[in-house]
Coordinates of C-alpha atoms (C1' of nucleotides) in Angstrom, one line a residue:
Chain A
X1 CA -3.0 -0.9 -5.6
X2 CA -1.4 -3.8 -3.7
X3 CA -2.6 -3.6 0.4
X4 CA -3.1 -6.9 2.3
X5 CA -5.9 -8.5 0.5
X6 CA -4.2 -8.2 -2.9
X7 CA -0.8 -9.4 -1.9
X8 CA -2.4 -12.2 0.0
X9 CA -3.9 -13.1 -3.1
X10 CA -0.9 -12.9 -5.2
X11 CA 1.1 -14.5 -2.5
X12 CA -1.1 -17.6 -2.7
X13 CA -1.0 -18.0 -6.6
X14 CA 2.8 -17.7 -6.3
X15 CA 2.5 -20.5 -4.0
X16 CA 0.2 -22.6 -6.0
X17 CA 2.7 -21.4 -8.6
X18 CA 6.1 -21.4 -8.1
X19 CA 6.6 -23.0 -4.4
X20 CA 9.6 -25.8 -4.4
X21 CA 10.9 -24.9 -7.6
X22 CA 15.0 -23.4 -7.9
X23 CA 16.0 -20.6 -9.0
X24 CA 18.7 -21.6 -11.7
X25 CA 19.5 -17.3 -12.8
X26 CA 18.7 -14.1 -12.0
X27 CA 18.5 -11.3 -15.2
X28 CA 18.3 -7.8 -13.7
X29 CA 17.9 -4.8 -15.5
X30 CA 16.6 -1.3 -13.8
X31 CA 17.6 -1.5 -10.2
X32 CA 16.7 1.7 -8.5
X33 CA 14.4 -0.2 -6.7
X34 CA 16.2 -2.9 -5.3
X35 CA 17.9 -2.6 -2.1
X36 CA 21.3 -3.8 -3.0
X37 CA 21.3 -6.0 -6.6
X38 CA 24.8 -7.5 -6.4
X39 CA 23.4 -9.6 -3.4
X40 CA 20.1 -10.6 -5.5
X41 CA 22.2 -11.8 -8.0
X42 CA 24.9 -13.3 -5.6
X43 CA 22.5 -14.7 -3.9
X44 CA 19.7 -16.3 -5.6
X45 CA 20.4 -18.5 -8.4
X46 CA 20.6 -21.7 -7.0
X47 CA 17.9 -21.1 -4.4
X48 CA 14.7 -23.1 -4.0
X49 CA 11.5 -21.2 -3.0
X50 CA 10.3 -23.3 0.1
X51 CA 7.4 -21.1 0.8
X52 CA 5.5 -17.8 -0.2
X53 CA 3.6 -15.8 2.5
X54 CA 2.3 -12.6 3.3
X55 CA 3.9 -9.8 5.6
X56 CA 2.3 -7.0 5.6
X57 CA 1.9 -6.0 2.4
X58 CA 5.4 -7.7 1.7
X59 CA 6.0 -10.5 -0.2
X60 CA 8.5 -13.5 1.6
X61 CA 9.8 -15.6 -0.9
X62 CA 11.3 -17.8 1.7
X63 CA 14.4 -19.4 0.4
X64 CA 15.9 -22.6 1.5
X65 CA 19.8 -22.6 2.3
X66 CA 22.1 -23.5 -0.5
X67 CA 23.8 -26.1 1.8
X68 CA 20.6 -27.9 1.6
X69 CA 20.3 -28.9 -2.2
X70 CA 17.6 -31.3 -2.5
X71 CA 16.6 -33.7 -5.2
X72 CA 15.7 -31.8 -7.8
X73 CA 11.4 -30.5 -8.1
X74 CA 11.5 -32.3 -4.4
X75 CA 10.0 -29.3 -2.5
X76 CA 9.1 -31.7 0.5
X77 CA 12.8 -32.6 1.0
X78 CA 13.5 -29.3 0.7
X79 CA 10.8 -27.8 3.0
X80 CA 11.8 -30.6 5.7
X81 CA 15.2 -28.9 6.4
X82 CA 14.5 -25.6 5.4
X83 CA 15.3 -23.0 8.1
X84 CA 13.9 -20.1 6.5
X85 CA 15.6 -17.7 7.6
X86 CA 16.6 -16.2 4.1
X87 CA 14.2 -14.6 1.9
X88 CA 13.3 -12.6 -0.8
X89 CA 11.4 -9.6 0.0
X90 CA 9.2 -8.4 -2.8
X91 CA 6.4 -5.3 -2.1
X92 CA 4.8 -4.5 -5.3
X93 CA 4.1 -0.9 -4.6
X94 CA 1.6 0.6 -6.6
X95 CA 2.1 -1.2 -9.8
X96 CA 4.3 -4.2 -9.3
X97 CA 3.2 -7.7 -10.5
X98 CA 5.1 -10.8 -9.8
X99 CA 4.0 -14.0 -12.0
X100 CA 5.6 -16.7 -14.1
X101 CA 5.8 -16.4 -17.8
X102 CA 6.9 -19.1 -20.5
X103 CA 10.0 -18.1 -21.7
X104 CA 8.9 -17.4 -25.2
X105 CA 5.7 -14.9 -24.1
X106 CA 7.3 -11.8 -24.8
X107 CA 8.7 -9.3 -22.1
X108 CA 6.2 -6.9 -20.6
X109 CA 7.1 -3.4 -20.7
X110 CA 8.5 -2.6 -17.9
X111 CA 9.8 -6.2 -16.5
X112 CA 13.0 -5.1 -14.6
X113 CA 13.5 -8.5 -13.1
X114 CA 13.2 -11.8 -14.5
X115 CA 14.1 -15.6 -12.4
X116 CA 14.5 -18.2 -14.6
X117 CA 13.1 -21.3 -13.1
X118 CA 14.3 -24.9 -13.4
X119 CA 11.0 -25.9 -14.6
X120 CA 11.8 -23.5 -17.5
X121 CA 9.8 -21.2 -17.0
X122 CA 10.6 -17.2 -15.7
X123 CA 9.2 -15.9 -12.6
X124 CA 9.0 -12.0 -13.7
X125 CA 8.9 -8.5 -11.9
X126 CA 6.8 -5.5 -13.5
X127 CA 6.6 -2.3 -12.0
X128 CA 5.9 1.0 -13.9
X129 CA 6.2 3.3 -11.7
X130 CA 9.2 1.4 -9.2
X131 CA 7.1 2.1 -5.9
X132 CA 8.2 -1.2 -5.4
X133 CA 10.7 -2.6 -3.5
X134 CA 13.1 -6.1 -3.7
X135 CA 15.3 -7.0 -0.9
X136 CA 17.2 -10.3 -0.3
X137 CA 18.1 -10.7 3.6
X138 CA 19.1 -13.2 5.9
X139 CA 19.3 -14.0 9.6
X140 CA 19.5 -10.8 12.2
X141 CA 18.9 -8.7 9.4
X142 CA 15.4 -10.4 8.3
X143 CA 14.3 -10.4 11.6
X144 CA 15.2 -6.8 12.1
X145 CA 13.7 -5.9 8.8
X146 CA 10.3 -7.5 10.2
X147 CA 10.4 -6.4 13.6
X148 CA 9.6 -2.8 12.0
X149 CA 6.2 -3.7 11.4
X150 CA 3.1 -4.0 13.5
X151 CA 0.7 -6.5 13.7
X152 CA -1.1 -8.3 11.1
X153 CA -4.9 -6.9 11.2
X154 CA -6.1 -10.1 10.6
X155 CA -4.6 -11.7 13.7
X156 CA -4.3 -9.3 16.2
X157 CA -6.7 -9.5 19.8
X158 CA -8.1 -7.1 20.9
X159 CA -6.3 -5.3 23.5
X160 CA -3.2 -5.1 21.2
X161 CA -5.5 -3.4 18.6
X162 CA -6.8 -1.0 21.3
X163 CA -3.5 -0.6 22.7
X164 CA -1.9 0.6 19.6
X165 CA -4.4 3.1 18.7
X166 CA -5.5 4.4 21.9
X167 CA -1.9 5.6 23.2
X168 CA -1.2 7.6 20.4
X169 CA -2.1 11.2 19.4
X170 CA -2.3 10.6 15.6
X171 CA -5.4 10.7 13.7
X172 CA -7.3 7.3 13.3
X173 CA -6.2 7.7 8.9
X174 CA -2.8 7.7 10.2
X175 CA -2.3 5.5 12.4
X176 CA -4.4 2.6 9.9
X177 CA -2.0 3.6 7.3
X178 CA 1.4 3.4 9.3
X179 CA 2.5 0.2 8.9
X180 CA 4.7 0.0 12.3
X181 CA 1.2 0.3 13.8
X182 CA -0.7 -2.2 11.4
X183 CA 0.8 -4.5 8.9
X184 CA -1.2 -4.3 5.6
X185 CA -3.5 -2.0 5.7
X186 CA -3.7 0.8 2.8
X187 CA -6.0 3.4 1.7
X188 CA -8.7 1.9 0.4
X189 CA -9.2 -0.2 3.4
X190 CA -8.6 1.9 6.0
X191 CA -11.8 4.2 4.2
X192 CA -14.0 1.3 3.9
X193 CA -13.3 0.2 8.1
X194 CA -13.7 3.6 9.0
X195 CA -17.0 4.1 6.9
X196 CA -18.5 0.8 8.5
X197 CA -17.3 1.6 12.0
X198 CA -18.8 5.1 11.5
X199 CA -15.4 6.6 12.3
X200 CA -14.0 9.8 11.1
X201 CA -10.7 9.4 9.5
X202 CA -9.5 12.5 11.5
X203 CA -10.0 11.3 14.9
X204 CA -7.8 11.2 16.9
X205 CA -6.3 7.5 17.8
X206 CA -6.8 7.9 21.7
X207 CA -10.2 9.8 21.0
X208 CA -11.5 6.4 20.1
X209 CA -13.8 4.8 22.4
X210 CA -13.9 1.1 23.5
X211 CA -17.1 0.4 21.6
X212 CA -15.1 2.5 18.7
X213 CA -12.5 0.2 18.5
X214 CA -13.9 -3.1 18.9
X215 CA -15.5 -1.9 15.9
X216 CA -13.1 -0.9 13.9
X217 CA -10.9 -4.5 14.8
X218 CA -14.1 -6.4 14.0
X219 CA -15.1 -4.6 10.4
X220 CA -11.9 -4.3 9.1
X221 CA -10.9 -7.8 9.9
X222 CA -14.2 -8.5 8.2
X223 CA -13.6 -6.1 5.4
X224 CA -10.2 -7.7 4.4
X225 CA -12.2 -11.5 5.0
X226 CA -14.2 -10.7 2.1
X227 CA -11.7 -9.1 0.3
X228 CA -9.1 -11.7 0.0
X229 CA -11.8 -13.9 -1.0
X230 CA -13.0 -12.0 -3.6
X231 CA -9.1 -11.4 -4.5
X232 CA -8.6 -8.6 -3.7
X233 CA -9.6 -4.7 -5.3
X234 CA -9.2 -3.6 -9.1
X235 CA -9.0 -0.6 -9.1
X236 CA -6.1 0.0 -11.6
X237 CA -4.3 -2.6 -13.3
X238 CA -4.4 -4.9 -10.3
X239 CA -4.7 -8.8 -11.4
X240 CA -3.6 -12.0 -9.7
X241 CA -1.1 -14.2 -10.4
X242 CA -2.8 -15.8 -13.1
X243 CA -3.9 -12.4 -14.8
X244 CA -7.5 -12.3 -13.4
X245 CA -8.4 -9.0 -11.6
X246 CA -10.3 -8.9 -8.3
X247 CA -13.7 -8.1 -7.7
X248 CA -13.6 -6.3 -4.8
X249 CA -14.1 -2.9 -5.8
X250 CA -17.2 -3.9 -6.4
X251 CA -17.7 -3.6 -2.8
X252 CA -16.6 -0.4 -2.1
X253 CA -18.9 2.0 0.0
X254 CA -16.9 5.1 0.1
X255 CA -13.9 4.3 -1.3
X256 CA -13.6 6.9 -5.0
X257 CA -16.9 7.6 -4.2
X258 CA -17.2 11.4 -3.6
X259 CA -20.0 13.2 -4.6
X260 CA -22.2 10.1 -4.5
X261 CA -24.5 9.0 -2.1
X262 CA -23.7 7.1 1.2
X263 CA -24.6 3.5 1.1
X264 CA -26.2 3.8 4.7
X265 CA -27.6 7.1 4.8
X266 CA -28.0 9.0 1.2
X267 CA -26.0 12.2 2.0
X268 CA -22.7 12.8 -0.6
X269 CA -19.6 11.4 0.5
X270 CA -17.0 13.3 0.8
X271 CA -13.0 13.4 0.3
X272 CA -10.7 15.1 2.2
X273 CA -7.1 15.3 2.8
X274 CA -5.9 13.5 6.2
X275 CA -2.3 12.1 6.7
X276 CA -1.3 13.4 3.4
X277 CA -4.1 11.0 1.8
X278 CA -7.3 11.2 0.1
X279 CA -9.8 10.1 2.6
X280 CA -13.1 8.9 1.9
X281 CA -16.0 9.0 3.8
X282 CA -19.7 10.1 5.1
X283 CA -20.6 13.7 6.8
X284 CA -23.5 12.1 8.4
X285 CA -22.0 8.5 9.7
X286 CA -19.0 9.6 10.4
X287 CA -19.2 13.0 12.3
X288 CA -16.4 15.2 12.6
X289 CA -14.4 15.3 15.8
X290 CA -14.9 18.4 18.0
X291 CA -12.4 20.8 17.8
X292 CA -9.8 18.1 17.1
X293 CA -6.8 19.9 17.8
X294 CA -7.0 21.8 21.5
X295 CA -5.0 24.8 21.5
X296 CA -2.5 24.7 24.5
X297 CA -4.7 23.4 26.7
X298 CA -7.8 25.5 27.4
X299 CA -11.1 24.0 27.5
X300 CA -13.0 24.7 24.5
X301 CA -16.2 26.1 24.9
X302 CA -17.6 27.1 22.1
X303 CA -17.5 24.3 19.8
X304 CA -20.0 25.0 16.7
X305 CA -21.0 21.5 15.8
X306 CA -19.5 20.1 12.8
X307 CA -16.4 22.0 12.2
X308 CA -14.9 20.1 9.3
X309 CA -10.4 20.1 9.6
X310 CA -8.9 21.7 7.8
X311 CA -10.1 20.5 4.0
X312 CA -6.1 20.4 2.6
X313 CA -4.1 24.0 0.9
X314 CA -3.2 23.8 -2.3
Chain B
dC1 C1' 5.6 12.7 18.9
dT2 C1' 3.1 14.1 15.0
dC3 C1' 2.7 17.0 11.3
dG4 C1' 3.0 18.7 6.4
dA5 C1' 5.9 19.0 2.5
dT6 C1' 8.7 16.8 -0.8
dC7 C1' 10.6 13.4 -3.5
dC8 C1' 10.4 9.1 -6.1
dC9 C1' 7.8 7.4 -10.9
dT10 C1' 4.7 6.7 -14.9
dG11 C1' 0.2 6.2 -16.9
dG12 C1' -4.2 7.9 -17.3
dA13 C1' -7.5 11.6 -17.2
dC14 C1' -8.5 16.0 -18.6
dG15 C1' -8.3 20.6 -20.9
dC16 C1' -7.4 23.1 -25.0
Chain C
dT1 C1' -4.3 14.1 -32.7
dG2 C1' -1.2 15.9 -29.7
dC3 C1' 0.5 18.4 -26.4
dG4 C1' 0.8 20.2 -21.3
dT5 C1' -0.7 19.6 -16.6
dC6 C1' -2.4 17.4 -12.8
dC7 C1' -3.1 13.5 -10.0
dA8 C1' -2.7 8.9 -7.8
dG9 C1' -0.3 6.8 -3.9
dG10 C1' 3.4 3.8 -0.2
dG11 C1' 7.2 5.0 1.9
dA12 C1' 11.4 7.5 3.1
dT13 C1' 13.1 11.7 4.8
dC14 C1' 13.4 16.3 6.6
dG15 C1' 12.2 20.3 9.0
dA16 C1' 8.6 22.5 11.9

DNA sequence: CTCGATCCCTGGACGC
DNA sequence: TGCGTCCAGGGATCGA
């Protein structure tokens, strides 16, 4: 499943890829997952890609304005005057894949978009399940769009980090998987930072301590490092722009582990249900949080020990 | 403000 | 082999 280091890693081919190359037609077919389609295909063909970057775990397919046509295949004409401040938004979900195709390789299943190139060849979307999402947007309404989102994990100092996790209630899971808090970060990463900053995934954000959190910035920062450079986590049917899954998983230490032993310490991890997600971690490394939720106020006295939340209902 | 529940969607795993 | 069922999960949304 896409989070940061796989979209960086896709963002990069498509860089390597497609970058400076027009967009000469747009072919849409299912749509449900498209903000508004008549504007994609208003709107694109005739496009050059200046640039591909991350956001998040967005895709920005940064588009250069049609009143700036350059020579055609120039991309440094056209990223000279580009003002980027149109774009193609692409997040791939859980499923989506974005790569160029020749024309004549057959469609995938499931290819509900296809950009023909004017190199001739077809930038194509894939997404089984549509968790996706495609969005064409320009100006006030691009900025807006981004201004949603908090701060890339890989950039962000330190007292932002401990700012925006130690003013908030929410559990520590939570608060690495909302994405107005941290851009990027997903489920499998947000396990494996916990389990190396020996946090549990229930904690509550402003329950953290200093030493806590400088952790946490420092090994999920590093986490994500390696990951993008190993291209990212295969864990399904991710592969990279040029078909080649990422080794990552590899590296897990908690992540789909349950039932096995901890990497540090032996004991079984374990999986629970926090933020409506599976979360994976150690009993041992990562104790539970005392009586996490204090009932109106009155000092709890009696706390057991380890009083594992509430495991999840149904 | 934060929570859980629900929906979206399909492929894969599993049980029989 | 072939069903049926459950589950995964990012994000939006709604009510508690």
């Amino acid at each position: 499943m896409p989070e940061l280091p796989e979209v960086e890693t896709v963002a990069r081919g498509l860089q390597a890829a497609v970058a400076g190359r027009q967009i000469l037609r747009v072919t849409l077919r299912k749509t449900d997952f498209i903000d508004d389609p008549a504007v994609i295909e208003r709107e694109l063909p005739g496009r050059h890609i200046v640039r591909i970057e991350r956001f998040g775990k967005f895709m920005l397919l940064q588009l250069a304005s049609r009143a700036a046509p350059a020579a055609p295949g120039d991309a440094r004409a056209v990223v000279a005057q580009a003002q980027v401040s149109e774009a193609l938004l692409v997040h791939l979900g859980m499923t989506g894949h974005l790569a160029p195709h020749l024309p004549e390789q057959p469609l995938a299943k499931h290819t509900h978009v296809t950009f023909a190139l004017d190199d001739g060849r077809e930038l194509r979307y894939t997404d089984a399940r549509r968790f996706g999402r495609m969005a064409y947007l320009s100006g006030p309404a691009l900025a807006e769009e981004l201004r949603r989102f908090g701060a890339d994990p890989l950039d962000v100092g330190a007292g932002e980090f401990a700012r925006r996790i130690h003013t908030s209630r929410a559990r520590i899971k939570a608060l690495l998987l909302d994405q107005s808090v941290l851009r990027g970060v997903g489920n499998i990463y947000a396990d494996e930072s916990l389990w190396k900053a020996r946090i549990h995934p229930a904690k509550i954000g402003a329950r953290l301590t200093p030493t806590e959190l400088a952790s946490l910035r420092k090994e999920l920062r590093q986490i994500l490092l390696k990951a993008i450079e190993l291209r990212g986590s295969s864990i399904s049917d991710f592969v990279d722009v040029g078909g080649l899954p990422g080794d990552y998983q590899q590296h897990h230490r908690v992540y789909g582990r349950d039932g096995r032993a901890c990497f540090r310490c032996g004991k079984k991890i374990r999986r629970i249900v926090v933020a409506g997600r599976s979360s994976h971690f150690c009993p041992v490394c990562q104790p539970a949080p005392r009586a996490a939720h204090g009932r109106r106020g009155r000092p709890r006295k009696k706390t057991k020990r380890n009083r594992p939340p509430a495991t999840s209902k149904r």
